[in-house]
PDB file of C-alpha atoms in Angstrom:
ATOM      1  CA  UNK B  16      -0.295   0.080  -0.188  1.00 89.00           C
ATOM      2  CA  UNK B  17       1.054   3.485  -0.321  1.00 93.00           C
ATOM      3  CA  UNK B  18       1.194   6.106   2.139  1.00 94.00           C
ATOM      4  CA  UNK B  19       0.884  10.080   1.292  1.00 95.00           C
ATOM      5  CA  UNK B  20       1.531  11.629   4.715  1.00 93.00           C
ATOM      6  CA  UNK B  21       3.814  14.955   5.105  1.00 92.00           C
ATOM      7  CA  UNK B  22       4.505  14.425   8.909  1.00 92.00           C
ATOM      8  CA  UNK B  23       7.738  11.998   8.253  1.00 91.00           C
ATOM      9  CA  UNK B  24       7.467  10.690  12.482  1.00 93.00           C
ATOM     10  CA  UNK B  25       3.855   9.599  11.688  1.00 92.00           C
ATOM     11  CA  UNK B  26       4.269   8.115   8.405  1.00 93.00           C
ATOM     12  CA  UNK B  27       7.318   6.350   9.668  1.00 93.00           C
ATOM     13  CA  UNK B  28       5.481   4.989  12.865  1.00 93.00           C
ATOM     14  CA  UNK B  29       2.331   3.863  10.648  1.00 92.00           C
ATOM     15  CA  UNK B  30       4.442   1.956   8.313  1.00 92.00           C
ATOM     16  CA  UNK B  31       6.506   0.547  11.051  1.00 92.00           C
ATOM     17  CA  UNK B  32       3.268  -0.864  12.530  1.00 92.00           C
ATOM     18  CA  UNK B  33       1.784  -2.038   9.708  1.00 91.00           C
ATOM     19  CA  UNK B  34       4.579  -4.365   8.902  1.00 88.00           C
ATOM     20  CA  UNK B  35       3.847  -6.115  12.168  1.00 88.00           C
ATOM     21  CA  UNK B  36       0.746  -6.696  10.968  1.00 86.00           C
ATOM     22  CA  UNK B  37       2.379  -8.281   7.492  1.00 82.00           C
ATOM     23  CA  UNK B  38       1.071  -4.775   5.286  1.00 87.00           C
ATOM     24  CA  UNK B  39       4.043  -3.567   3.240  1.00 86.00           C
ATOM     25  CA  UNK B  40       3.950  -0.091   2.922  1.00 90.00           C
ATOM     26  CA  UNK B  41       6.071   2.592   0.638  1.00 93.00           C
ATOM     27  CA  UNK B  42       5.955   6.394   1.755  1.00 94.00           C
ATOM     28  CA  UNK B  43       5.234   9.606  -0.046  1.00 94.00           C
ATOM     29  CA  UNK B  44       5.555  13.075   1.437  1.00 93.00           C
ATOM     30  CA  UNK B  45       4.593  15.193  -1.277  1.00 93.00           C
ATOM     31  CA  UNK B  46       2.280  15.013  -3.843  1.00 92.00           C
ATOM     32  CA  UNK B  47       4.797  14.934  -6.582  1.00 93.00           C
ATOM     33  CA  UNK B  48       6.727  11.937  -5.061  1.00 94.00           C
ATOM     34  CA  UNK B  49       2.981  10.171  -4.963  1.00 93.00           C
ATOM     35  CA  UNK B  50       2.510  10.317  -8.345  1.00 92.00           C
ATOM     36  CA  UNK B  51       5.618   9.321  -9.447  1.00 91.00           C
ATOM     37  CA  UNK B  52       5.186   6.256  -7.128  1.00 91.00           C
ATOM     38  CA  UNK B  53       1.646   5.405  -8.578  1.00 90.00           C
ATOM     39  CA  UNK B  54       2.953   5.512 -11.950  1.00 84.00           C
ATOM     40  CA  UNK B  55       6.045   2.941 -10.949  1.00 79.00           C
ATOM     41  CA  UNK B  56       4.131   0.923  -8.695  1.00 82.00           C
ATOM     42  CA  UNK B  57       0.908  -0.950  -8.250  1.00 78.00           C
ATOM     43  CA  UNK B  58      -0.613  -0.715  -5.007  1.00 86.00           C
ATOM     44  CA  UNK B  59      -3.234  -2.485  -3.550  1.00 86.00           C
ATOM     45  CA  UNK B  60      -4.932   0.671  -1.361  1.00 91.00           C
ATOM     46  CA  UNK B  61      -3.494   4.275  -0.790  1.00 93.00           C
ATOM     47  CA  UNK B  62      -3.841   6.356   2.245  1.00 94.00           C
ATOM     48  CA  UNK B  63      -3.808   9.872   1.613  1.00 93.00           C
ATOM     49  CA  UNK B  64      -3.238  13.044   3.931  1.00 92.00           C
ATOM     50  CA  UNK B  65      -5.131  15.523   2.366  1.00 87.00           C
ATOM     51  CA  UNK B  66      -3.044  18.636   3.497  1.00 87.00           C
ATOM     52  CA  UNK B  67       0.426  17.830   1.660  1.00 91.00           C
ATOM     53  CA  UNK B  68       3.014  19.451  -0.094  1.00 91.00           C
ATOM     54  CA  UNK B  69       2.602  19.935  -4.248  1.00 89.00           C
ATOM     55  CA  UNK B  70      -0.390  18.246  -5.529  1.00 91.00           C
ATOM     56  CA  UNK B  71      -2.972  17.620  -2.686  1.00 90.00           C
ATOM     57  CA  UNK B  72      -4.619  14.685  -1.476  1.00 90.00           C
ATOM     58  CA  UNK B  73      -7.707  15.474  -3.088  1.00 91.00           C
ATOM     59  CA  UNK B  74      -5.779  16.011  -6.334  1.00 91.00           C
ATOM     60  CA  UNK B  75      -4.147  12.613  -6.221  1.00 93.00           C
ATOM     61  CA  UNK B  76      -7.710  11.158  -5.240  1.00 92.00           C
ATOM     62  CA  UNK B  77      -8.976  12.554  -8.455  1.00 90.00           C
ATOM     63  CA  UNK B  78      -5.934  10.710 -10.449  1.00 89.00           C
ATOM     64  CA  UNK B  79      -6.168   7.415  -9.174  1.00 89.00           C
ATOM     65  CA  UNK B  80     -10.146   7.677  -9.770  1.00 87.00           C
ATOM     66  CA  UNK B  81      -9.838   8.915 -13.150  1.00 83.00           C
ATOM     67  CA  UNK B  82      -7.174   5.779 -13.816  1.00 80.00           C
ATOM     68  CA  UNK B  83      -9.956   3.536 -13.570  1.00 73.00           C
ATOM     69  CA  UNK B  84      -7.314   1.221 -11.274  1.00 75.00           C
ATOM     70  CA  UNK B  85     -10.369   0.974  -8.790  1.00 80.00           C
ATOM     71  CA  UNK B  86      -7.913   1.180  -5.856  1.00 87.00           C
ATOM     72  CA  UNK B  87      -9.678   2.194  -2.454  1.00 91.00           C
ATOM     73  CA  UNK B  88      -8.638   5.240  -1.120  1.00 92.00           C
ATOM     74  CA  UNK B  89      -8.477   6.004   2.614  1.00 93.00           C
ATOM     75  CA  UNK B  90      -8.271   9.852   3.351  1.00 91.00           C
ATOM     76  CA  UNK B  91      -6.657  11.001   6.472  1.00 87.00           C
ATOM     77  CA  UNK B  92      -7.230  14.491   8.121  1.00 81.00           C
ATOM     78  CA  UNK B  93      -7.292  16.471  11.056  1.00 77.00           C
ATOM     79  CA  UNK B  94     -11.000  17.997  10.471  1.00 70.00           C
ATOM     80  CA  UNK B  95     -13.400  16.028  11.573  1.00 71.00           C
ATOM     81  CA  UNK B  96     -16.492  18.388  10.349  1.00 74.00           C
ATOM     82  CA  UNK B  97     -19.032  16.587   8.071  1.00 78.00           C
ATOM     83  CA  UNK B  98     -18.884  18.742   5.088  1.00 77.00           C
ATOM     84  CA  UNK B  99     -15.038  17.876   5.130  1.00 76.00           C
ATOM     85  CA  UNK B 100     -15.808  14.408   4.880  1.00 77.00           C
ATOM     86  CA  UNK B 101     -18.606  14.995   2.844  1.00 83.00           C
ATOM     87  CA  UNK B 102     -16.353  16.418   0.026  1.00 81.00           C
ATOM     88  CA  UNK B 103     -13.543  13.912   0.424  1.00 81.00           C
ATOM     89  CA  UNK B 104     -16.069  11.005  -0.273  1.00 85.00           C
ATOM     90  CA  UNK B 105     -17.372  12.853  -3.431  1.00 84.00           C
ATOM     91  CA  UNK B 106     -13.893  12.926  -4.731  1.00 84.00           C
ATOM     92  CA  UNK B 107     -13.706   9.379  -4.565  1.00 85.00           C
ATOM     93  CA  UNK B 108     -12.797   7.858  -0.902  1.00 88.00           C
ATOM     94  CA  UNK B 109     -13.516   4.892   0.217  1.00 90.00           C
ATOM     95  CA  UNK B 110     -13.147   5.768   4.007  1.00 91.00           C
ATOM     96  CA  UNK B 111     -12.228   8.399   6.329  1.00 89.00           C
ATOM     97  CA  UNK B 112     -10.002   8.727   9.112  1.00 89.00           C
ATOM     98  CA  UNK B 113      -9.746  11.473  11.519  1.00 87.00           C
ATOM     99  CA  UNK B 114      -6.375  12.223  13.414  1.00 86.00           C
ATOM    100  CA  UNK B 115      -5.209  11.655  15.698  1.00 85.00           C
ATOM    101  CA  UNK B 116      -5.822   7.618  15.366  1.00 88.00           C
ATOM    102  CA  UNK B 117      -5.074   4.352  16.633  1.00 90.00           C
ATOM    103  CA  UNK B 118      -3.061   1.891  14.680  1.00 92.00           C
ATOM    104  CA  UNK B 119      -5.384  -1.171  15.247  1.00 91.00           C
ATOM    105  CA  UNK B 120      -8.513   1.188  13.573  1.00 92.00           C
ATOM    106  CA  UNK B 121      -6.430   1.847  10.368  1.00 92.00           C
ATOM    107  CA  UNK B 122      -5.565  -1.941  10.009  1.00 92.00           C
ATOM    108  CA  UNK B 123      -9.176  -3.083  10.487  1.00 92.00           C
ATOM    109  CA  UNK B 124     -10.228  -0.099   8.188  1.00 91.00           C
ATOM    110  CA  UNK B 125      -7.718  -1.116   5.460  1.00 91.00           C
ATOM    111  CA  UNK B 126      -8.572  -4.984   5.627  1.00 89.00           C
ATOM    112  CA  UNK B 127     -11.797  -3.953   5.365  1.00 88.00           C
ATOM    113  CA  UNK B 128     -11.228  -1.805   2.539  1.00 87.00           C
ATOM    114  CA  UNK B 129      -9.393  -5.038   1.024  1.00 82.00           C
ATOM    115  CA  UNK B 130     -12.012  -7.357   1.283  1.00 78.00           C
ATOM    116  CA  UNK B 131     -14.782  -4.859  -0.374  1.00 76.00           C
ATOM    117  CA  UNK B 132     -12.003  -4.862  -3.386  1.00 69.00           C
ATOM    118  CA  UNK B 133     -11.621  -8.560  -3.398  1.00 59.00           C
ATOM    119  CA  UNK B 134     -15.308  -9.170  -3.576  1.00 53.00           C
ATOM    120  CA  UNK B 135     -15.265 -10.938  -6.857  1.00 45.00           C
ATOM    121  CA  UNK B 136     -12.380 -13.429  -5.491  1.00 51.00           C
ATOM    122  CA  UNK B 137     -12.523 -15.975  -2.570  1.00 50.00           C
ATOM    123  CA  UNK B 138     -11.624 -14.594   0.826  1.00 66.00           C
ATOM    124  CA  UNK B 139      -9.921 -17.948   1.042  1.00 85.00           C
ATOM    125  CA  UNK B 140      -7.346 -19.000  -1.384  1.00 89.00           C
ATOM    126  CA  UNK B 141      -6.504 -22.966  -1.922  1.00 92.00           C
ATOM    127  CA  UNK B 142      -4.062 -24.094  -4.471  1.00 93.00           C
ATOM    128  CA  UNK B 143      -1.954 -27.102  -4.288  1.00 93.00           C
ATOM    129  CA  UNK B 144      -3.190 -28.520  -0.938  1.00 94.00           C
ATOM    130  CA  UNK B 145      -2.527 -25.130   0.725  1.00 96.00           C
ATOM    131  CA  UNK B 146      -5.605 -22.879   2.308  1.00 94.00           C
ATOM    132  CA  UNK B 147      -4.288 -19.459   3.120  1.00 94.00           C
ATOM    133  CA  UNK B 148      -6.864 -17.049   4.909  1.00 88.00           C
ATOM    134  CA  UNK B 149      -5.802 -13.655   3.977  1.00 79.00           C
ATOM    135  CA  UNK B 150      -7.511 -11.887   6.828  1.00 68.00           C
ATOM    136  CA  UNK B 151      -7.299 -14.723   9.776  1.00 74.00           C
ATOM    137  CA  UNK B 152      -3.573 -15.136   8.497  1.00 81.00           C
ATOM    138  CA  UNK B 153      -3.679 -18.344   8.770  1.00 89.00           C
ATOM    139  CA  UNK B 154      -2.240 -21.392   6.588  1.00 94.00           C
ATOM    140  CA  UNK B 155      -2.765 -24.698   6.002  1.00 95.00           C
ATOM    141  CA  UNK B 156      -1.279 -27.473   3.957  1.00 96.00           C
ATOM    142  CA  UNK B 157      -3.708 -30.724   3.482  1.00 94.00           C
ATOM    143  CA  UNK B 158      -5.323 -29.597   6.879  1.00 93.00           C
ATOM    144  CA  UNK B 159      -2.429 -29.361   9.076  1.00 95.00           C
ATOM    145  CA  UNK B 160      -2.098 -25.927  10.370  1.00 95.00           C
ATOM    146  CA  UNK B 161       1.412 -24.218   9.212  1.00 95.00           C
ATOM    147  CA  UNK B 162       2.878 -21.470  11.340  1.00 94.00           C
ATOM    148  CA  UNK B 163       4.708 -18.975   9.251  1.00 93.00           C
ATOM    149  CA  UNK B 164       6.225 -15.623  10.230  1.00 90.00           C
ATOM    150  CA  UNK B 165       5.016 -12.025   9.179  1.00 84.00           C
ATOM    151  CA  UNK B 166       6.992 -12.241   6.372  1.00 90.00           C
ATOM    152  CA  UNK B 167       6.751 -15.538   5.390  1.00 93.00           C
ATOM    153  CA  UNK B 168       3.185 -15.389   5.205  1.00 92.00           C
ATOM    154  CA  UNK B 169       3.611 -12.268   2.932  1.00 90.00           C
ATOM    155  CA  UNK B 170       5.088 -13.566   0.450  1.00 94.00           C
ATOM    156  CA  UNK B 171       3.470 -17.047   0.249  1.00 95.00           C
ATOM    157  CA  UNK B 172       0.110 -14.808  -0.257  1.00 92.00           C
ATOM    158  CA  UNK B 173       2.051 -13.262  -2.926  1.00 92.00           C
ATOM    159  CA  UNK B 174       2.586 -16.462  -5.104  1.00 95.00           C
ATOM    160  CA  UNK B 175      -0.854 -18.006  -3.759  1.00 94.00           C
ATOM    161  CA  UNK B 176      -2.504 -15.088  -5.519  1.00 90.00           C
ATOM    162  CA  UNK B 177      -0.417 -15.845  -8.902  1.00 91.00           C
ATOM    163  CA  UNK B 178      -2.025 -19.168  -9.203  1.00 91.00           C
ATOM    164  CA  UNK B 179       0.883 -20.800 -10.361  1.00 93.00           C
ATOM    165  CA  UNK B 180       2.162 -18.221 -12.223  1.00 94.00           C
ATOM    166  CA  UNK B 181       5.847 -17.450 -12.003  1.00 96.00           C
ATOM    167  CA  UNK B 182       6.689 -14.396  -9.436  1.00 95.00           C
ATOM    168  CA  UNK B 183       9.769 -12.708 -10.148  1.00 94.00           C
ATOM    169  CA  UNK B 184      12.426 -12.296  -7.061  1.00 92.00           C
ATOM    170  CA  UNK B 185      12.138  -8.033  -7.522  1.00 90.00           C
ATOM    171  CA  UNK B 186       8.194  -8.403  -7.886  1.00 90.00           C
ATOM    172  CA  UNK B 187       8.427 -10.334  -4.339  1.00 92.00           C
ATOM    173  CA  UNK B 188      10.994  -7.775  -2.756  1.00 88.00           C
ATOM    174  CA  UNK B 189       8.483  -4.978  -3.821  1.00 84.00           C
ATOM    175  CA  UNK B 190       5.252  -6.616  -2.813  1.00 85.00           C
ATOM    176  CA  UNK B 191       6.183  -8.756   0.552  1.00 86.00           C
ATOM    177  CA  UNK B 192       9.077  -5.912   1.603  1.00 82.00           C
ATOM    178  CA  UNK B 193       8.763  -1.889   0.780  1.00 67.00           C
ATOM    179  CA  UNK B 194      10.003   0.456  -1.262  1.00 63.00           C
ATOM    180  CA  UNK B 195      13.610   0.896   1.398  1.00 66.00           C
ATOM    181  CA  UNK B 196      14.537  -2.863   0.722  1.00 69.00           C
ATOM    182  CA  UNK B 197      17.952  -3.482  -0.927  1.00 74.00           C
ATOM    183  CA  UNK B 198      17.317  -4.705  -4.388  1.00 71.00           C
ATOM    184  CA  UNK B 199      20.348  -6.836  -4.201  1.00 73.00           C
ATOM    185  CA  UNK B 200      19.608  -8.721  -1.006  1.00 82.00           C
ATOM    186  CA  UNK B 201      19.595 -12.190  -0.718  1.00 90.00           C
ATOM    187  CA  UNK B 202      16.339 -11.796   1.521  1.00 91.00           C
ATOM    188  CA  UNK B 203      13.870 -13.174  -0.903  1.00 93.00           C
ATOM    189  CA  UNK B 204      16.002 -16.133  -1.377  1.00 93.00           C
ATOM    190  CA  UNK B 205      16.456 -16.979   2.206  1.00 94.00           C
ATOM    191  CA  UNK B 206      12.851 -16.564   3.017  1.00 95.00           C
ATOM    192  CA  UNK B 207      11.467 -18.591   0.399  1.00 96.00           C
ATOM    193  CA  UNK B 208      13.917 -21.514   1.566  1.00 96.00           C
ATOM    194  CA  UNK B 209      12.745 -21.020   5.536  1.00 96.00           C
ATOM    195  CA  UNK B 210       9.304 -21.167   3.751  1.00 96.00           C
ATOM    196  CA  UNK B 211       9.706 -24.297   1.946  1.00 96.00           C
ATOM    197  CA  UNK B 212      10.830 -26.294   5.058  1.00 95.00           C
ATOM    198  CA  UNK B 213       7.921 -24.820   7.243  1.00 95.00           C
ATOM    199  CA  UNK B 214       5.562 -26.090   4.503  1.00 96.00           C
ATOM    200  CA  UNK B 215       6.997 -29.529   4.500  1.00 95.00           C
ATOM    201  CA  UNK B 216       7.861 -32.202   1.708  1.00 93.00           C
ATOM    202  CA  UNK B 217       7.218 -32.487  -1.150  1.00 93.00           C
ATOM    203  CA  UNK B 218       8.226 -28.723  -1.724  1.00 93.00           C
ATOM    204  CA  UNK B 219       5.344 -27.049  -3.188  1.00 95.00           C
ATOM    205  CA  UNK B 220       7.307 -23.830  -4.320  1.00 96.00           C
ATOM    206  CA  UNK B 221       9.058 -24.490  -7.040  1.00 96.00           C
ATOM    207  CA  UNK B 222      12.129 -22.425  -8.207  1.00 95.00           C
ATOM    208  CA  UNK B 223      12.227 -21.449 -12.114  1.00 95.00           C
ATOM    209  CA  UNK B 224      15.756 -20.933 -12.891  1.00 94.00           C
ATOM    210  CA  UNK B 225      16.502 -17.332 -14.096  1.00 91.00           C
ATOM    211  CA  UNK B 226      12.759 -16.212 -13.739  1.00 93.00           C
ATOM    212  CA  UNK B 227      11.663 -16.491 -10.301  1.00 95.00           C
ATOM    213  CA  UNK B 228       9.554 -18.843  -8.062  1.00 97.00           C
ATOM    214  CA  UNK B 229       5.653 -20.489  -8.228  1.00 96.00           C
ATOM    215  CA  UNK B 230       3.432 -22.542  -6.414  1.00 96.00           C
ATOM    216  CA  UNK B 231       3.853 -26.311  -7.839  1.00 94.00           C
ATOM    217  CA  UNK B 232       0.466 -27.524  -8.522  1.00 88.00           C
ATOM    218  CA  UNK B 233       1.591 -30.698  -8.328  1.00 83.00           C
ATOM    219  CA  UNK B 234       4.360 -30.993  -5.827  1.00 71.00           C
ATOM    220  CA  UNK B 235       6.865 -33.868  -6.123  1.00 66.00           C
ATOM    221  CA  UNK B 236       4.383 -35.345  -9.048  1.00 54.00           C
ATOM    222  CA  UNK B 237       6.276 -33.551 -11.940  1.00 42.00           C
ATOM    223  CA  UNK B 238       9.262 -33.561 -13.714  1.00 41.00           C
ATOM    224  CA  UNK B 239      10.381 -29.871 -12.273  1.00 43.00           C
ATOM    225  CA  UNK B 240       9.452 -30.932  -8.451  1.00 43.00           C
ATOM    226  CA  UNK B 241      11.192 -34.276  -8.788  1.00 43.00           C
ATOM    227  CA  UNK B 242      14.441 -32.332 -11.078  1.00 42.00           C
ATOM    228  CA  UNK B 243      14.031 -29.332  -8.611  1.00 43.00           C
ATOM    229  CA  UNK B 244      14.536 -31.345  -5.338  1.00 46.00           C
ATOM    230  CA  UNK B 245      17.507 -33.418  -7.229  1.00 44.00           C
ATOM    231  CA  UNK B 246      19.417 -30.394  -8.281  1.00 37.00           C
ATOM    232  CA  UNK B 247      19.142 -28.979  -5.030  1.00 40.00           C
ATOM    233  CA  UNK B 248      20.453 -32.279  -3.182  1.00 42.00           C
ATOM    234  CA  UNK B 249      22.898 -32.538  -6.254  1.00 36.00           C
ATOM    235  CA  UNK B 250      24.068 -28.848  -5.610  1.00 34.00           C
ATOM    236  CA  UNK B 251      24.749 -29.493  -1.983  1.00 39.00           C
ATOM    237  CA  UNK B 252      26.563 -32.914  -2.955  1.00 42.00           C
ATOM    238  CA  UNK B 253      29.116 -31.428  -5.567  1.00 37.00           C
ATOM    239  CA  UNK B 254      29.559 -28.331  -3.441  1.00 37.00           C
ATOM    240  CA  UNK B 255      30.751 -30.791  -0.479  1.00 41.00           C
ATOM    241  CA  UNK B 256      32.528 -32.970  -3.020  1.00 41.00           C
ATOM    242  CA  UNK B 257      34.392 -29.899  -4.615  1.00 35.00           C
ATOM    243  CA  UNK B 258      35.480 -28.286  -1.475  1.00 37.00           C
ATOM    244  CA  UNK B 259      37.105 -31.762  -0.158  1.00 43.00           C
ATOM    245  CA  UNK B 260      38.582 -32.427  -3.559  1.00 37.00           C
ATOM    246  CA  UNK B 261      39.796 -28.824  -2.872  1.00 37.00           C
ATOM    247  CA  UNK B 262      41.318 -29.553  -0.084  1.00 43.00           C
ATOM    248  CA  UNK B 263      43.061 -32.899  -1.241  1.00 43.00           C
ATOM    249  CA  UNK B 264      44.510 -31.078  -4.253  1.00 42.00           C
ATOM    250  CA  UNK B 265      45.612 -27.868  -1.954  1.00 42.00           C
ATOM    251  CA  UNK B 266      47.229 -30.465   0.471  1.00 46.00           C
ATOM    252  CA  UNK B 267      49.191 -32.792  -2.233  1.00 43.00           C
ATOM    253  CA  UNK B 268      50.360 -29.121  -4.026  1.00 37.00           C
ATOM    254  CA  UNK B 269      51.605 -28.100  -0.698  1.00 38.00           C
ATOM    255  CA  UNK B 270      53.579 -31.130  -0.106  1.00 44.00           C
ATOM    256  CA  UNK B 271      55.059 -31.750  -3.272  1.00 39.00           C
ATOM    257  CA  UNK B 272      56.023 -28.010  -3.390  1.00 40.00           C
ATOM    258  CA  UNK B 273      57.935 -28.644  -0.176  1.00 44.00           C
ATOM    259  CA  UNK B 274      59.487 -31.776  -1.887  1.00 44.00           C
ATOM    260  CA  UNK B 275      60.712 -29.521  -4.742  1.00 43.00           C
ATOM    261  CA  UNK B 276      61.916 -27.023  -2.699  1.00 45.00           C
ATOM    262  CA  UNK B 277      63.750 -29.232  -0.724  1.00 46.00           C
TER     263      UNK B 277
END
């Protein structure tokens, strides 16, 4: 989601609080930055402060509505008069929250907006024996409850939503982390690896070399699943053998060098 708020401490506090709820958020401190980020990224929800530098929150709302994206808009304002709220709704806002507010109320309103936005899709997603409930934050595999960290849940949610399609590491980083994530980090690979272990064998997350990851709709049953597992095990064995061979060769070379020198 995108937070458009010119008070940095408030914006960062909200972003950090949403992270604890497995909600990734980017921050724009002014209208120009917000428009640039909306052009580059795809967001599920926009939280707009109406009174910001540059194009106002009202102008941002108009642009979002005009784009036809259907992105829900939650407006933030210090004004609690009815006519202020009415004008915001007329601009296309889906919800309104008056400052100051409790973070938990914001989270509840965001989830309610997401439910309404996703009325055409089932609230609980099921694929390849996985059952993911985004609102209860629960995951089951073949009827077994799987405890996940917030980040693991966020990554799995993106993969499940792709319905077997390939999701690149870059997109996972964008959707499950935020704009401040290091694009060269190996966090995605580490998180996916840990997620695989939590979900158990046969591996349900397949790696598509050089492309990304996807949910394997026939885990362990298809050639890709078998080859992927064999490749991973072979890589581990080959790496160990190579290290041992290198150690032996290095030792022999050192002894030979010692004899020749003598």
